[in-house]
JSON list of C-alpha atoms in Angstrom, two decimals:
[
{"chain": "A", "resi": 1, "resn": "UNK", "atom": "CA", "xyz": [-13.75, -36.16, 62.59]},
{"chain": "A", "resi": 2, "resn": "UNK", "atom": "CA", "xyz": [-14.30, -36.63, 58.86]},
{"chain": "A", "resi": 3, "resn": "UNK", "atom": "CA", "xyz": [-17.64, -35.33, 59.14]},
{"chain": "A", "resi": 4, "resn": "UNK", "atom": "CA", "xyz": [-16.59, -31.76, 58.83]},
{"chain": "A", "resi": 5, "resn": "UNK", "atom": "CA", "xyz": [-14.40, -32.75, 56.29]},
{"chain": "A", "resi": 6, "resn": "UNK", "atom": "CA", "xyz": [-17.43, -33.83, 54.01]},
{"chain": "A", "resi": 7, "resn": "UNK", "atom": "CA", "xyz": [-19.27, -30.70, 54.72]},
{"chain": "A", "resi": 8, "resn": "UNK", "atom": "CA", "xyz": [-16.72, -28.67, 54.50]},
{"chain": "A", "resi": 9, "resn": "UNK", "atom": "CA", "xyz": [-16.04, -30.23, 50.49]},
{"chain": "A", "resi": 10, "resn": "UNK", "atom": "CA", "xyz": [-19.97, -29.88, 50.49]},
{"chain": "A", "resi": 11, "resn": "UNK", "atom": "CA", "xyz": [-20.02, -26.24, 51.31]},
{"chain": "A", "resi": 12, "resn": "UNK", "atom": "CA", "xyz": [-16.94, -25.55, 49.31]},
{"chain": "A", "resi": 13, "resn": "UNK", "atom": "CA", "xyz": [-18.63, -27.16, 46.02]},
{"chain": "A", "resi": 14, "resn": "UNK", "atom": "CA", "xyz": [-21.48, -25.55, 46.53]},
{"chain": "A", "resi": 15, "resn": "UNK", "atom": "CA", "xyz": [-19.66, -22.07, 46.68]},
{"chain": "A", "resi": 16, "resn": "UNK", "atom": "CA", "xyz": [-17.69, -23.10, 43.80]},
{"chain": "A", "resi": 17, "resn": "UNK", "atom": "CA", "xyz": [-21.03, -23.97, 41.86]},
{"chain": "A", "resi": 18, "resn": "UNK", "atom": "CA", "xyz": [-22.68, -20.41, 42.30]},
{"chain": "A", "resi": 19, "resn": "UNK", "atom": "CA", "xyz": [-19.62, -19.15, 42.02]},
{"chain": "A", "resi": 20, "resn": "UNK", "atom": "CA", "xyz": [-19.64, -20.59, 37.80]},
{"chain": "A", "resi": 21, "resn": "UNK", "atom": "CA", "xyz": [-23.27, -19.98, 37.84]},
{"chain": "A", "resi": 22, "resn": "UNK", "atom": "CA", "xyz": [-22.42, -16.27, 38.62]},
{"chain": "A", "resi": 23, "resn": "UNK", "atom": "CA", "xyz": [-19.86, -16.51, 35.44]},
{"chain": "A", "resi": 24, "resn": "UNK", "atom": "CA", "xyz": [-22.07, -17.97, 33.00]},
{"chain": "A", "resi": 25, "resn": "UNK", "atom": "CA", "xyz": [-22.91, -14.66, 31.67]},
{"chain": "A", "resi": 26, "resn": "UNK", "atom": "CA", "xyz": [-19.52, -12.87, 31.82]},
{"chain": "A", "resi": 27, "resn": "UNK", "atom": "CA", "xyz": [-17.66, -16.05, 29.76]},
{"chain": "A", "resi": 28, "resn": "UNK", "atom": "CA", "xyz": [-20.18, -16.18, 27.33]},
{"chain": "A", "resi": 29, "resn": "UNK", "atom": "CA", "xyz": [-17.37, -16.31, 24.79]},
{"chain": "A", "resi": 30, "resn": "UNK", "atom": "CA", "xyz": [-14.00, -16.53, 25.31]},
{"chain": "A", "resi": 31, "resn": "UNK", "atom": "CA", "xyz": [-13.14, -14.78, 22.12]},
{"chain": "A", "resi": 32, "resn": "UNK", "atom": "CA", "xyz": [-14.08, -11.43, 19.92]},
{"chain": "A", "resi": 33, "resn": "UNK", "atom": "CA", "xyz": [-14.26, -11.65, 16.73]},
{"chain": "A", "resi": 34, "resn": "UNK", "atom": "CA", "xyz": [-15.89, -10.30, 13.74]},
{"chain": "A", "resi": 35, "resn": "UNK", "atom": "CA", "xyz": [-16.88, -12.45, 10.61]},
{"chain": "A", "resi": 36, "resn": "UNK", "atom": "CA", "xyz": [-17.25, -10.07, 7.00]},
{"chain": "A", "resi": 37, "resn": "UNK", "atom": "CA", "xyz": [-17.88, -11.20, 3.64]},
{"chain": "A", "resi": 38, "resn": "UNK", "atom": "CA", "xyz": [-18.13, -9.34, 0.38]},
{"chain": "A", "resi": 39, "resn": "UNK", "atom": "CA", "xyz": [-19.77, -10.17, -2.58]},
{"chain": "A", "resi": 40, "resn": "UNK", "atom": "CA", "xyz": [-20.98, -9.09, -5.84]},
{"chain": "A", "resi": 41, "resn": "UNK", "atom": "CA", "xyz": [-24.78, -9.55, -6.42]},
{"chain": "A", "resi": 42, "resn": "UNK", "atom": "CA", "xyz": [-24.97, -10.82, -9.77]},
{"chain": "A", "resi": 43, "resn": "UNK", "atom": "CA", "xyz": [-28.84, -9.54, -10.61]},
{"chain": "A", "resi": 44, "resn": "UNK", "atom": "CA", "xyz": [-27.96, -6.18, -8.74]},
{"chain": "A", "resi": 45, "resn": "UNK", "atom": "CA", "xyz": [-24.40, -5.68, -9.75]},
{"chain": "A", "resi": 46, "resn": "UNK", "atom": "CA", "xyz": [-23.76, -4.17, -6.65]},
{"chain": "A", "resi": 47, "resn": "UNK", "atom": "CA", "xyz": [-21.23, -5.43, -3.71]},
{"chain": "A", "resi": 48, "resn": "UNK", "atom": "CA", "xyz": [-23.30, -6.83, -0.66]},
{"chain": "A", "resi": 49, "resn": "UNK", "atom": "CA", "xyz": [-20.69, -6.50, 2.54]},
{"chain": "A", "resi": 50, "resn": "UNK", "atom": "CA", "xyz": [-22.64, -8.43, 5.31]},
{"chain": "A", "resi": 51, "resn": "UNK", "atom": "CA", "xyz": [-20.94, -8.24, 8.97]},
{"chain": "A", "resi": 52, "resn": "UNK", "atom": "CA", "xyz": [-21.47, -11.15, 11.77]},
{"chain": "A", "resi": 53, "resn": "UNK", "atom": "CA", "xyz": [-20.79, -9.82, 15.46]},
{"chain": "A", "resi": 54, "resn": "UNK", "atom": "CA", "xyz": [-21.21, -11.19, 18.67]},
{"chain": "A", "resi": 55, "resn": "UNK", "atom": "CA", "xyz": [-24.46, -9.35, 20.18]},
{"chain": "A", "resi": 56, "resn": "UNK", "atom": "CA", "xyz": [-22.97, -8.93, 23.53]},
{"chain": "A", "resi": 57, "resn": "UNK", "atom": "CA", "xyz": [-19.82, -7.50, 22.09]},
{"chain": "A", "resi": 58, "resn": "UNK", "atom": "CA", "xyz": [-21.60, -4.75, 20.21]},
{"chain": "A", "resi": 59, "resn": "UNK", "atom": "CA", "xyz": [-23.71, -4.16, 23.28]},
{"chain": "A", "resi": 60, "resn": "UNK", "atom": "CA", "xyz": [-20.85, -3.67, 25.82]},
{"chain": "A", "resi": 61, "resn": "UNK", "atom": "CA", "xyz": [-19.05, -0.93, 23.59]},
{"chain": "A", "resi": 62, "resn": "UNK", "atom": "CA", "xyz": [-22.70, 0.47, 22.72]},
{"chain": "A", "resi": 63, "resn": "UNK", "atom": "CA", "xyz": [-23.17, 0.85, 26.77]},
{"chain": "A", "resi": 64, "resn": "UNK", "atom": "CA", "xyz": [-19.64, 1.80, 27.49]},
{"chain": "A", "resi": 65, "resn": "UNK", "atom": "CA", "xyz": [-20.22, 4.81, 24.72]},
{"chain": "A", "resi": 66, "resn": "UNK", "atom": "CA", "xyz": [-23.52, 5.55, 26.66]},
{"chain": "A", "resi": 67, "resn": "UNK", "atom": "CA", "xyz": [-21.94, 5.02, 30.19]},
{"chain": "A", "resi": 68, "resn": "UNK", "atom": "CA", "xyz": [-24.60, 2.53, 31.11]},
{"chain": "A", "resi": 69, "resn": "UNK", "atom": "CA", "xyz": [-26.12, -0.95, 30.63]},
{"chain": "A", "resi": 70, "resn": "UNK", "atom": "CA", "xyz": [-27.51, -1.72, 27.25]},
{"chain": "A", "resi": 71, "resn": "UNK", "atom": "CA", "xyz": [-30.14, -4.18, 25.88]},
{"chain": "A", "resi": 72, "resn": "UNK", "atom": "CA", "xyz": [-29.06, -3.85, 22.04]},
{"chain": "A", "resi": 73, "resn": "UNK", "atom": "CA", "xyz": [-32.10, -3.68, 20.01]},
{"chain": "A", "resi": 74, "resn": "UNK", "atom": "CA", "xyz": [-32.74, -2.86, 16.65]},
{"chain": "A", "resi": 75, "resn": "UNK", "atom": "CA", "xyz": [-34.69, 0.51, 17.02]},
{"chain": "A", "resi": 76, "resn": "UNK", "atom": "CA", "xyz": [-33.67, 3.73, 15.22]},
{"chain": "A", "resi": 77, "resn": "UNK", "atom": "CA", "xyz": [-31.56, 5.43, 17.91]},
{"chain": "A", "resi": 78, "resn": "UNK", "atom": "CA", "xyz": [-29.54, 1.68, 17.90]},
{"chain": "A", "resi": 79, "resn": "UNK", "atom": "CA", "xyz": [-29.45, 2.01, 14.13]},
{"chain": "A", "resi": 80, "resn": "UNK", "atom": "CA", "xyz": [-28.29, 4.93, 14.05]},
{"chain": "A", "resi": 81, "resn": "UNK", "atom": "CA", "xyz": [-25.18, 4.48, 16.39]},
{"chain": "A", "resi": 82, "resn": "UNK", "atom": "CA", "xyz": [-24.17, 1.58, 14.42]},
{"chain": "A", "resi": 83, "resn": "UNK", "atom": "CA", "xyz": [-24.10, 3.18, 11.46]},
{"chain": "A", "resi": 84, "resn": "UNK", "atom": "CA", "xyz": [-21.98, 5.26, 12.56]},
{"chain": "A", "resi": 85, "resn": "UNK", "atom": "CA", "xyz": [-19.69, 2.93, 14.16]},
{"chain": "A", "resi": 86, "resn": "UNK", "atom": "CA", "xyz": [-19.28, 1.29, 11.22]},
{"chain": "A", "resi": 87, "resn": "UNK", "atom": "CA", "xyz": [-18.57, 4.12, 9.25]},
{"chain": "A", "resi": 88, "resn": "UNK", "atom": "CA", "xyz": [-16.34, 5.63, 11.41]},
{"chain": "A", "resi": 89, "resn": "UNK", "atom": "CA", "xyz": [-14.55, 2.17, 11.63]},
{"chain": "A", "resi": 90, "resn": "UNK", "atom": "CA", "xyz": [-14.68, -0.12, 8.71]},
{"chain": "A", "resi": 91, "resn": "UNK", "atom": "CA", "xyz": [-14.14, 1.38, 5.28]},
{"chain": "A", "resi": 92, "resn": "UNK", "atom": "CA", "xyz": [-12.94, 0.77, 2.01]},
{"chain": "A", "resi": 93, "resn": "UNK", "atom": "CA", "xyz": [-10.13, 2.86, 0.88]},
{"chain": "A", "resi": 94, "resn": "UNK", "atom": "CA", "xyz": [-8.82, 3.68, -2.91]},
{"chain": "A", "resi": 95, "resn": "UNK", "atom": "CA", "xyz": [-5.49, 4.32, -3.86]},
{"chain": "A", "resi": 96, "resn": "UNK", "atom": "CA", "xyz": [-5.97, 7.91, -3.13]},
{"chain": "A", "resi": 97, "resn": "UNK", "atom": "CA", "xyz": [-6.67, 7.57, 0.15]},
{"chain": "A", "resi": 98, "resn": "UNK", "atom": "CA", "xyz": [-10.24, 8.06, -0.57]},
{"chain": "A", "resi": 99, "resn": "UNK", "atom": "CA", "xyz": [-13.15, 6.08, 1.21]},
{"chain": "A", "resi": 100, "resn": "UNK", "atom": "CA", "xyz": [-15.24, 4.35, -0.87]},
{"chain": "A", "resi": 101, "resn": "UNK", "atom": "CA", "xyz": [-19.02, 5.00, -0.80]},
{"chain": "A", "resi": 102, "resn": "UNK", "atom": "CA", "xyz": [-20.69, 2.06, 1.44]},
{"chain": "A", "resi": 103, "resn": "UNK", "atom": "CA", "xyz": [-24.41, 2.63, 1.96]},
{"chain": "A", "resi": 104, "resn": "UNK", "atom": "CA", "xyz": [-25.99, 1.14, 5.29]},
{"chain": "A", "resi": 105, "resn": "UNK", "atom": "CA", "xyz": [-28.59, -0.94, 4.09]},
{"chain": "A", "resi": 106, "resn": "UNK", "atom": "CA", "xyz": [-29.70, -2.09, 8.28]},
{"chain": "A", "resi": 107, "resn": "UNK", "atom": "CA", "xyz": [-28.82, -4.14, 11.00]},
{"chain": "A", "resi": 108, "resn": "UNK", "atom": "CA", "xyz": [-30.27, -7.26, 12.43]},
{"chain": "A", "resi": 109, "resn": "UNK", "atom": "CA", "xyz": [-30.64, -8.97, 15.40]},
{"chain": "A", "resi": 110, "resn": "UNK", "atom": "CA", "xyz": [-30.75, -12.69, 17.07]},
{"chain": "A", "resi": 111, "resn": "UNK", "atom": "CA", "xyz": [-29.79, -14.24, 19.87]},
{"chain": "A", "resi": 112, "resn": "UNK", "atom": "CA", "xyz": [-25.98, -14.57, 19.72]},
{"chain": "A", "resi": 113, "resn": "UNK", "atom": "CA", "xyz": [-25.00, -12.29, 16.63]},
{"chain": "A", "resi": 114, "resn": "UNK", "atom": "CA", "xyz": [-26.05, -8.75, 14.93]},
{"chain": "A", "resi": 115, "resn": "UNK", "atom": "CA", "xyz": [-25.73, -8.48, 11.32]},
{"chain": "A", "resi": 116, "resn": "UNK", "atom": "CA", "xyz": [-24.68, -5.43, 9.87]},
{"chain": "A", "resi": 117, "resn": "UNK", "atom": "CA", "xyz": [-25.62, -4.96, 6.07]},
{"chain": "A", "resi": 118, "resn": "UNK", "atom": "CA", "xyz": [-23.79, -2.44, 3.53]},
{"chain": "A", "resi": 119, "resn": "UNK", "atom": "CA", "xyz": [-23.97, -2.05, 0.12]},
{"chain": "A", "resi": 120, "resn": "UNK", "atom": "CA", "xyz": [-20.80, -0.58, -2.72]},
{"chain": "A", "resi": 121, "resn": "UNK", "atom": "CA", "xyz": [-22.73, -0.15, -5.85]},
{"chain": "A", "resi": 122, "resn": "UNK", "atom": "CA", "xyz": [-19.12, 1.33, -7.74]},
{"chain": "A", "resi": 123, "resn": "UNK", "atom": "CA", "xyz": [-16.62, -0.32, -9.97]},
{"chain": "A", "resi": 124, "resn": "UNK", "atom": "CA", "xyz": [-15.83, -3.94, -8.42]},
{"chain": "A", "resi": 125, "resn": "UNK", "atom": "CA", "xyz": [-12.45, -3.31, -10.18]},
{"chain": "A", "resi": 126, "resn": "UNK", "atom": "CA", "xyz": [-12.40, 0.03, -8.24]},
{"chain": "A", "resi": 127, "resn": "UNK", "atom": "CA", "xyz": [-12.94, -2.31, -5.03]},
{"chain": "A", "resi": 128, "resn": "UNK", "atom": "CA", "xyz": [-10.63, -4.89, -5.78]},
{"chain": "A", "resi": 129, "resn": "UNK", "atom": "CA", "xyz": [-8.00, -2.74, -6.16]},
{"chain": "A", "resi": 130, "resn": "UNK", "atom": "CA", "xyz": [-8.55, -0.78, -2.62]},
{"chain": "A", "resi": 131, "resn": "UNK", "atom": "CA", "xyz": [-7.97, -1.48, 1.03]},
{"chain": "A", "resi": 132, "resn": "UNK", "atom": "CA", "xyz": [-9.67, -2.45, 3.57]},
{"chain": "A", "resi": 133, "resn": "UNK", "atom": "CA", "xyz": [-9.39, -0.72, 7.41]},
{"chain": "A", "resi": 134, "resn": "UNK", "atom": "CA", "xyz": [-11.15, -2.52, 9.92]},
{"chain": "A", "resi": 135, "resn": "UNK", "atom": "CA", "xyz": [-10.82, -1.40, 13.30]},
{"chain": "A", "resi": 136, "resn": "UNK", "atom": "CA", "xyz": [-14.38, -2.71, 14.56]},
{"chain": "A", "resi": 137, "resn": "UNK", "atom": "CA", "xyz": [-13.62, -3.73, 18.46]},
{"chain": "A", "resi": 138, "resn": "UNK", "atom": "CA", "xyz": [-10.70, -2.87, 18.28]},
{"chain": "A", "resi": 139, "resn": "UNK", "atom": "CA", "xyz": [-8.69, -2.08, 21.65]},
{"chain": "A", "resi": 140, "resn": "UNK", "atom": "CA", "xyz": [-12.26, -2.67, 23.08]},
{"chain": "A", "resi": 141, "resn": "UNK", "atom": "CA", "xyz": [-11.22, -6.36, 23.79]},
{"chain": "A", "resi": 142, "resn": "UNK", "atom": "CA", "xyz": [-8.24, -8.81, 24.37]},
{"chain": "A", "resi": 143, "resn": "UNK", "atom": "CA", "xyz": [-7.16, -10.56, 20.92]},
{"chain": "A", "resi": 144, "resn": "UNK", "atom": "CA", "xyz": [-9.95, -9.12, 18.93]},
{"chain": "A", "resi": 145, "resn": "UNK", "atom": "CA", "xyz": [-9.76, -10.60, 15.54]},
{"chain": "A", "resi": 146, "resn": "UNK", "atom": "CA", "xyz": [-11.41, -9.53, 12.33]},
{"chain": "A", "resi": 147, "resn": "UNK", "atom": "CA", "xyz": [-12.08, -11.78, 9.10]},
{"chain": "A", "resi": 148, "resn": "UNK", "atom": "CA", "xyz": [-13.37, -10.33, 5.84]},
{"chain": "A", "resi": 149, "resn": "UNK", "atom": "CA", "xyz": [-13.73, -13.09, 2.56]},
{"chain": "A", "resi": 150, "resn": "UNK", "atom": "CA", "xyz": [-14.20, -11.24, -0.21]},
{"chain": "A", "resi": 151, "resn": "UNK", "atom": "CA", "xyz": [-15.30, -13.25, -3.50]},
{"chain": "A", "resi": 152, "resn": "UNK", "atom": "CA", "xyz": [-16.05, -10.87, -6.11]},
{"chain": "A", "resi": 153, "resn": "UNK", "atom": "CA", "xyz": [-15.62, -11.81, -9.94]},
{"chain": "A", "resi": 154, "resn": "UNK", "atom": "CA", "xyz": [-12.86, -13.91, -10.16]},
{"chain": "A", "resi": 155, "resn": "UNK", "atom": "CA", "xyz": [-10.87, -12.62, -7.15]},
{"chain": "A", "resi": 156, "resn": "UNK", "atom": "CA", "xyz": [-11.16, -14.40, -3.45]},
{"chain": "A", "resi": 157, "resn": "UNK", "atom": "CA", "xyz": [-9.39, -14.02, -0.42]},
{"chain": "A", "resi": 158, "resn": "UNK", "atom": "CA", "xyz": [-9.22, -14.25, 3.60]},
{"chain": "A", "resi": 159, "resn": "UNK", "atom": "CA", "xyz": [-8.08, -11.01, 5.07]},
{"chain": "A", "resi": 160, "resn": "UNK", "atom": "CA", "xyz": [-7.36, -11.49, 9.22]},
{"chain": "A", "resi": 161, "resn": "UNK", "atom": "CA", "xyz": [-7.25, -7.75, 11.16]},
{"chain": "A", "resi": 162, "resn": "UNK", "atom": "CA", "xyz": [-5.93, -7.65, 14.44]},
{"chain": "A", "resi": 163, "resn": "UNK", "atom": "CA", "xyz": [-4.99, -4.27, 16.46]},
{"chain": "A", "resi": 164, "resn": "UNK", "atom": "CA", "xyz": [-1.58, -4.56, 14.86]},
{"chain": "A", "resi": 165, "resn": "UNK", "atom": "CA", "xyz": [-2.76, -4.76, 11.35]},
{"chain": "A", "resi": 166, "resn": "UNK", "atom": "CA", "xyz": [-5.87, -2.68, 10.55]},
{"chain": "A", "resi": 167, "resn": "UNK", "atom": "CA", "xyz": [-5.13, -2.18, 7.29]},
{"chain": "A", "resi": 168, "resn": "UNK", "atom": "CA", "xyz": [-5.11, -4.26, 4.13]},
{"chain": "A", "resi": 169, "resn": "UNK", "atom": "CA", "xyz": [-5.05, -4.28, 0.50]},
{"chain": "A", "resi": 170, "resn": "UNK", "atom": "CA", "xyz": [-7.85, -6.63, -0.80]},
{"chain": "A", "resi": 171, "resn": "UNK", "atom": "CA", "xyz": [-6.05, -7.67, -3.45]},
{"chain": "A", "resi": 172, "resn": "UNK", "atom": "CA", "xyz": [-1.99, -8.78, -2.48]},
{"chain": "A", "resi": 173, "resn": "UNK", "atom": "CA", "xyz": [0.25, -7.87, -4.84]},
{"chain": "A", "resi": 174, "resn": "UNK", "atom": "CA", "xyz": [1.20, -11.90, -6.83]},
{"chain": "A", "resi": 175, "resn": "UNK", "atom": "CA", "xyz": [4.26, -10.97, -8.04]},
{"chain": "A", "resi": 176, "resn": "UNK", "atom": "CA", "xyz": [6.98, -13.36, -7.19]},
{"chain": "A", "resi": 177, "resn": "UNK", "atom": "CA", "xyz": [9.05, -12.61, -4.66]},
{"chain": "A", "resi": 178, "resn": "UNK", "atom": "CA", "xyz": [13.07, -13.36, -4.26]},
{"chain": "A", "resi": 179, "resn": "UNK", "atom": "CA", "xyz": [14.10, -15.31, -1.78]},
{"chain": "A", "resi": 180, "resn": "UNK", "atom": "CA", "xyz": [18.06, -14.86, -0.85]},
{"chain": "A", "resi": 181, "resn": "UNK", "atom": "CA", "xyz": [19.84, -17.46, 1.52]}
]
């Protein structure tokens, strides 16, 4: 009788095998994120904003925009819908409300990550004193999470978005605060 016990475990590790070869693809990553930095150019002058995002991420909201399966690549009509992603989603706002000009300088592509170049060529005090909204993925995924470092001049910080806080001023206010017990 324990032969159809061993190929019953056989069968049922075999299953369970294809069954994580079958996943491989769909838990490629178990988490979203987005990695920004910002930072001045010192021969240019001008503020290079360089995004890191998981291919696969960008594709799946790419195809779910398009209603069908997409291979992400970098021609112009992919380019193009980027560009306006980003636009549409990340931006740089002044104390007026006001969006600050970002040109799109292009995108790139690799195996795990696109990279999404833009460009402020304005006042870095101008952008230091602004906020940042980044809603890039978000409400596309579970727990997507946004970093932007920004080290311009003689300002750095780490700014963390999630779907619950989109917005934030690159520079936090250092005043001291009171503490009352």
């Amino acid at each position: 009788m324990q032969r159809p016990t061993t190929i019953l475990k056989a069968w049922i590790g075999s299953l369970l095998v294809l069954w994580l070869m079958s996943c491989g693809t769909a838990m490629a990553h178990t988490y979203h994120a987005i990695r920004t930095t910002m930072t001045l150019n010192e021969q240019t002058g001008s503020v290079e904003i360089i995004h890191r995002v998981f291919a696969n991420d960008l594709a799946a909201v790419l195809g779910k925009a398009k209603n069908q399966r997409v291979e992400l690549s970098d021609s112009a009509e992919h380019q193009q819908w980027t560009a306006q992603y980003w636009q549409r989603y990340f931006a740089v706002l002044d104390h007026h409300e006001q969006p600050l000009e970002l040109s799109w300088v292009g995108m790139e592509i690799d195996d795990h990550y696109v990279w999404v170049y833009q460009e402020y060529q304005g006042d870095v005090a101008k952008l230091i004193a602004s906020d940042i909204h980044n809603g890039l993925l978000m409400g596309q995924f579970d727990h997507q999470i946004n970093t932007v470092d920004v080290v311009l001049a003689d300002h750095q910080s780490a700014l963390v978005f999630s779907e619950a806080k989109l917005r934030q001023p690159i520079q936090h206010d250092s005043a001291p605060t009171e503490h009352h017990h």
